[in-house]
Structure formats: structure tokens, C-alpha cells
Short mmCIF file of C-alpha atoms in Angstrom, two decimals:
data_model
loop_
_atom_site.label_atom_id
_atom_site.label_comp_id
_atom_site.label_asym_id
_atom_site.label_seq_id
_atom_site.Cartn_x
_atom_site.Cartn_y
_atom_site.Cartn_z
CA MET A 1 132.41 77.06 56.89
CA ASN A 2 130.04 78.05 59.57
CA ALA A 3 127.37 76.04 60.34
CA PRO A 4 123.15 76.51 59.33
CA MET A 5 121.53 78.52 62.56
CA ASN A 6 118.57 76.59 63.46
CA THR A 7 115.66 78.69 62.94
CA ALA A 8 111.51 78.99 62.87
CA THR A 9 109.31 81.36 61.33
CA LEU A 10 106.33 82.64 63.11
CA ALA A 11 102.85 83.92 61.73
CA MET A 12 102.25 86.81 63.13
CA ASP A 13 98.71 88.19 63.23
CA ASP A 14 98.56 92.28 62.29
CA ASP A 15 94.74 91.88 63.20
CA ASP A 16 92.02 89.90 64.24
CA ASP A 17 90.77 90.08 60.95
CA GLU A 18 88.38 86.95 60.15
CA ALA A 19 90.67 87.09 56.08
CA PRO A 20 93.05 84.26 55.55
CA ASN A 21 96.47 85.89 55.51
CA VAL A 22 95.43 89.33 56.16
CA GLY A 23 97.45 91.12 58.27
CA LYS A 24 99.46 88.12 59.23
CA TYR A 25 104.09 88.29 58.29
CA ASP A 26 106.23 85.94 59.18
CA VAL A 27 109.55 86.88 61.19
CA LEU A 28 112.53 84.40 61.18
CA VAL A 29 113.71 83.56 64.64
CA SER A 30 115.76 81.37 66.44
CA ALA A 31 114.69 78.28 67.58
CA GLU A 32 115.17 78.90 71.10
CA VAL A 33 112.92 82.23 71.09
CA ALA A 34 111.12 79.98 69.08
CA ALA A 35 110.58 78.01 71.55
CA ALA A 36 110.10 79.75 74.21
CA GLY A 37 107.10 81.38 72.08
CA ARG A 38 108.22 84.94 73.33
CA MET A 39 109.02 87.42 70.93
CA GLY A 40 109.40 90.84 73.42
CA LEU A 41 105.92 90.42 74.54
CA ALA A 42 105.01 90.68 77.85
CA GLN A 43 103.99 87.39 79.66
CA GLY A 44 103.94 88.05 83.49
CA HIS A 45 100.74 89.36 85.39
CA ARG A 46 100.40 92.70 86.89
CA CYS A 47 99.48 93.10 89.86
CA CYS A 48 96.44 95.46 91.45
CA GLY A 49 94.80 95.54 88.26
CA GLY A 50 97.79 96.32 85.78
CA CYS A 51 99.85 98.39 88.52
CA CYS A 52 103.53 96.81 88.44
CA ASP A 53 104.86 93.29 87.76
CA MET A 54 105.18 90.80 90.01
CA ARG A 55 108.79 91.06 90.81
CA ARG A 56 107.85 94.85 92.25
CA ALA A 57 104.83 93.83 93.44
CA VAL A 58 107.04 91.38 95.98
CA ILE A 59 109.60 93.95 96.57
CA ILE A 60 106.50 96.73 97.48
CA VAL A 61 104.61 94.24 99.97
CA ASP A 62 107.13 93.18 101.94
CA ALA A 63 108.46 97.15 102.51
CA VAL A 64 105.19 97.51 103.51
CA GLY A 65 105.13 94.73 106.01
CA ILE A 66 107.82 96.20 107.23
CA PHE A 67 107.20 99.37 108.03
CA ILE A 68 104.15 98.19 109.39
CA CYS A 69 105.87 96.08 111.89
CA VAL A 70 107.66 98.59 112.68
CA PHE A 71 105.29 100.84 113.04
CA TYR A 72 102.84 98.55 115.82
CA ALA A 73 106.23 98.09 117.62
CA ILE A 74 106.50 101.94 118.15
CA TYR A 75 103.10 101.48 119.06
CA PHE A 76 103.10 99.04 121.61
CA ALA A 77 106.24 100.84 123.03
CA ILE A 78 103.53 103.86 124.23
CA LEU A 79 101.12 102.27 123.95
CA ALA A 80 102.57 100.68 127.25
CA THR A 81 104.12 103.49 128.55
CA VAL A 82 100.72 105.74 128.48
CA VAL A 83 99.26 102.52 130.91
CA GLU A 84 101.98 102.70 133.31
CA GLU A 85 101.82 106.34 133.79
CA THR A 86 97.59 106.33 133.65
CA ASP A 87 95.92 107.46 136.85
CA SER A 88 95.75 105.25 139.94
CA SER A 89 92.53 106.31 141.41
CA THR A 90 90.18 104.71 138.85
CA MET A 91 91.69 101.10 139.33
CA ASP A 92 92.69 99.63 142.30
CA ASP A 93 96.65 98.98 142.40
CA ALA A 94 96.05 94.91 141.97
CA THR A 95 94.49 95.73 138.78
CA LYS A 96 96.28 98.17 137.58
CA GLN A 97 99.55 95.80 138.50
CA GLN A 98 97.25 92.93 136.40
CA VAL A 99 96.88 95.35 133.17
CA GLU A 100 100.72 96.11 132.94
CA GLY A 101 101.58 93.21 133.70
CA MET A 102 99.81 92.13 130.86
CA MET A 103 100.78 95.33 128.30
CA VAL A 104 104.62 94.53 129.18
CA GLN A 105 103.56 90.57 128.46
CA MET A 106 101.92 91.34 124.94
CA GLU A 107 104.54 94.22 124.18
CA HIS A 108 107.57 91.87 124.14
CA VAL A 109 105.46 88.71 122.71
CA PHE A 110 105.12 90.85 119.60
CA LEU A 111 108.39 92.29 119.44
CA GLY A 112 109.37 89.10 119.19
CA LEU A 113 107.21 88.42 116.70
CA MET A 114 108.26 91.08 114.28
CA ALA A 115 112.25 90.57 114.96
CA ILE A 116 111.24 87.32 113.11
CA LYS A 117 108.68 88.91 110.22
CA ILE A 118 110.98 91.67 109.59
CA PRO A 119 113.66 89.62 108.43
CA LEU A 120 111.49 86.87 106.65
CA ASN A 121 110.67 90.15 104.47
CA GLY A 122 113.94 91.63 103.93
CA LEU A 123 113.93 88.21 102.77
CA GLY A 124 111.34 88.55 100.25
CA ILE A 125 112.62 91.59 99.06
CA TYR A 126 115.53 90.28 98.17
CA GLY A 127 114.64 87.50 96.74
CA ALA A 128 112.62 89.47 94.41
CA MET A 129 115.52 91.33 93.71
CA LYS A 130 117.90 89.04 93.11
CA PHE A 131 115.61 86.15 91.03
CA LYS A 132 116.20 83.81 94.05
CA HIS A 133 113.10 81.29 94.79
CA TRP A 134 113.73 80.33 98.32
CA PRO A 135 113.85 83.77 99.72
CA VAL A 136 110.92 84.55 98.62
CA ALA A 137 109.20 80.63 99.42
CA VAL A 138 110.71 81.94 103.21
CA ALA A 139 108.82 84.97 103.01
CA LEU A 140 105.51 83.85 101.73
CA ALA A 141 105.49 80.94 103.96
CA ALA A 142 105.32 83.68 106.90
CA TYR A 143 103.09 84.80 105.16
CA VAL A 144 100.84 81.37 105.36
CA VAL A 145 101.50 81.18 108.99
CA GLU A 146 100.27 84.53 109.01
CA VAL A 147 96.95 83.44 107.56
CA ILE A 148 96.31 80.31 109.71
CA ILE A 149 96.84 82.75 113.07
CA ASP A 150 93.71 84.99 111.65
CA ALA A 151 91.80 82.44 110.52
CA VAL A 152 92.17 80.66 113.68
CA THR A 153 91.62 84.56 115.37
CA PHE A 154 89.25 85.26 113.20
CA ASN A 155 90.86 88.70 112.09
CA ILE A 156 89.70 89.04 109.49
CA GLY A 157 91.60 92.46 108.70
CA GLY A 158 94.41 90.38 109.03
CA LEU A 159 93.36 87.55 107.03
CA LEU A 160 92.50 89.85 104.12
CA LEU A 161 95.69 91.59 104.59
CA ALA A 162 98.26 88.63 105.22
CA GLY A 163 96.13 87.04 101.98
CA PHE A 164 97.02 90.37 100.22
CA PHE A 165 100.46 90.19 100.96
CA ALA A 166 101.22 86.52 99.99
CA TYR A 167 99.58 86.84 96.57
CA PRO A 168 101.92 88.48 94.82
CA HIS A 169 104.80 86.06 96.30
CA VAL A 170 102.85 83.43 95.20
CA VAL A 171 102.35 84.78 91.53
CA PHE A 172 106.02 85.42 91.20
CA LEU A 173 107.17 82.18 92.17
CA ARG A 174 104.79 80.57 89.53
CA GLU A 175 106.32 82.81 87.12
CA MET A 176 110.09 82.40 87.54
CA LYS A 177 109.25 78.71 87.51
CA SER A 178 107.63 78.84 84.24
CA GLY A 179 110.61 80.61 83.33
CA VAL A 180 108.83 83.57 82.37
CA MET A 181 109.78 86.21 85.22
CA SER A 182 113.62 85.95 85.19
CA GLU A 183 117.10 88.12 85.34
CA LEU A 184 117.33 87.84 81.15
CA ASN A 185 113.90 88.81 80.28
CA TYR A 186 112.76 91.17 83.25
CA PRO A 187 113.36 93.94 80.73
CA THR A 188 110.65 92.79 78.39
CA GLU A 189 108.57 91.51 81.40
CA LYS A 190 109.05 95.02 84.20
CA TYR A 191 105.95 97.08 84.09
CA SER A 192 105.09 100.13 86.80
CA CYS A 193 101.62 102.13 86.58
CA CYS A 194 104.03 104.80 88.56
CA CYS A 195 107.67 105.90 88.77
CA VAL A 196 108.24 103.13 91.72
#
């Protein structure tokens, strides 16, 4: 003998009419679906005014973060080479050596920071792809540190960019914790305004 399945009846509203019982119908669903409050309706937040879901946003901002790191690493390498090859007739040897030393030191510091930041962004991408909490949280921590550094150095552009990049991580972590975003219900939450 089969045990009866626990079910619940939910009232669905087709219209926003004020009239009672107009446009309403009942749907028989399992108790688990009723408790979750999901009936195939997306509940997740959309990033950038509805451009994409938060999982996709985390992947995109971390990929862009890696691209920016690689771009700046190449930029500083080229800049250091240009400074070394500049005509020394406008400055004395001591000044030129001092400028070259500063450029090389700045390049090494920046490359060291990028050697840390690129893997952390990679962790964020991995965490979003596999719906893992801790890798996304580690990537968020890197953005929080970047926000603090930019605030202390009064780098408004960097502060805004790091804050913009941290935002999808915060919301995605909150959605994973609340159960809105998971591997099982991602087909319902999946959204993109373009082909990405």
C-alpha cells in the first residue's frame, strides 16, 4: 500500500484585481515545494539593472578582474622599459637611477600583488561555477581589502571599481545561503540579457 504524499494547495493569482476569487486558481504541489515557496519562479537578484543573474555576474567580474591584472602587469613592464631607455640628457645620472629604481620597485610590488589577486579571482570563478561558498567568500575578501586600501589612499576610481566588483559576490553568497541560488534551482534562476 502506498503512503499518501504530503501535498499543499497554493492559491495562484493571475491578475492583480481587487475582486475576490477572480483570476485565482489552486495548484497541487508537494509539501517541499510549498515550503520553499518556489513554483518555477525566479527569486534571485539581477545584477546591473537586470543584465544577468548573480552567479554569472561573479564569473564576469572576476574574469574582468583577471584581465585588468594582466593588463596592468604588461603596462608596468612596458613603462619600466621606457623609463630605462629615456634620454638622460634632461636629468642627471643620480636622478635617472633613482627614477629607474622606483619604477623597478613599483613593478615588483605590483606584480607581487597581482600574483595574489589573480588566483583569488580564479577562486571566485571556481566557487561560482561549482556553487561553493568559501571560494567566493575568499574572492570577496580580496575585494574588501582592495576597498580598504583604495579608501585609505583616497583612490576614488579604484574604490568604486572594487565596490562594484564586490557587490555580486555579497549578493551571490547571500542567495546561496538562503537557498535562492543553488545547483538544483539554477535553471530557474539563470538569466542573461545577452549571449554570455
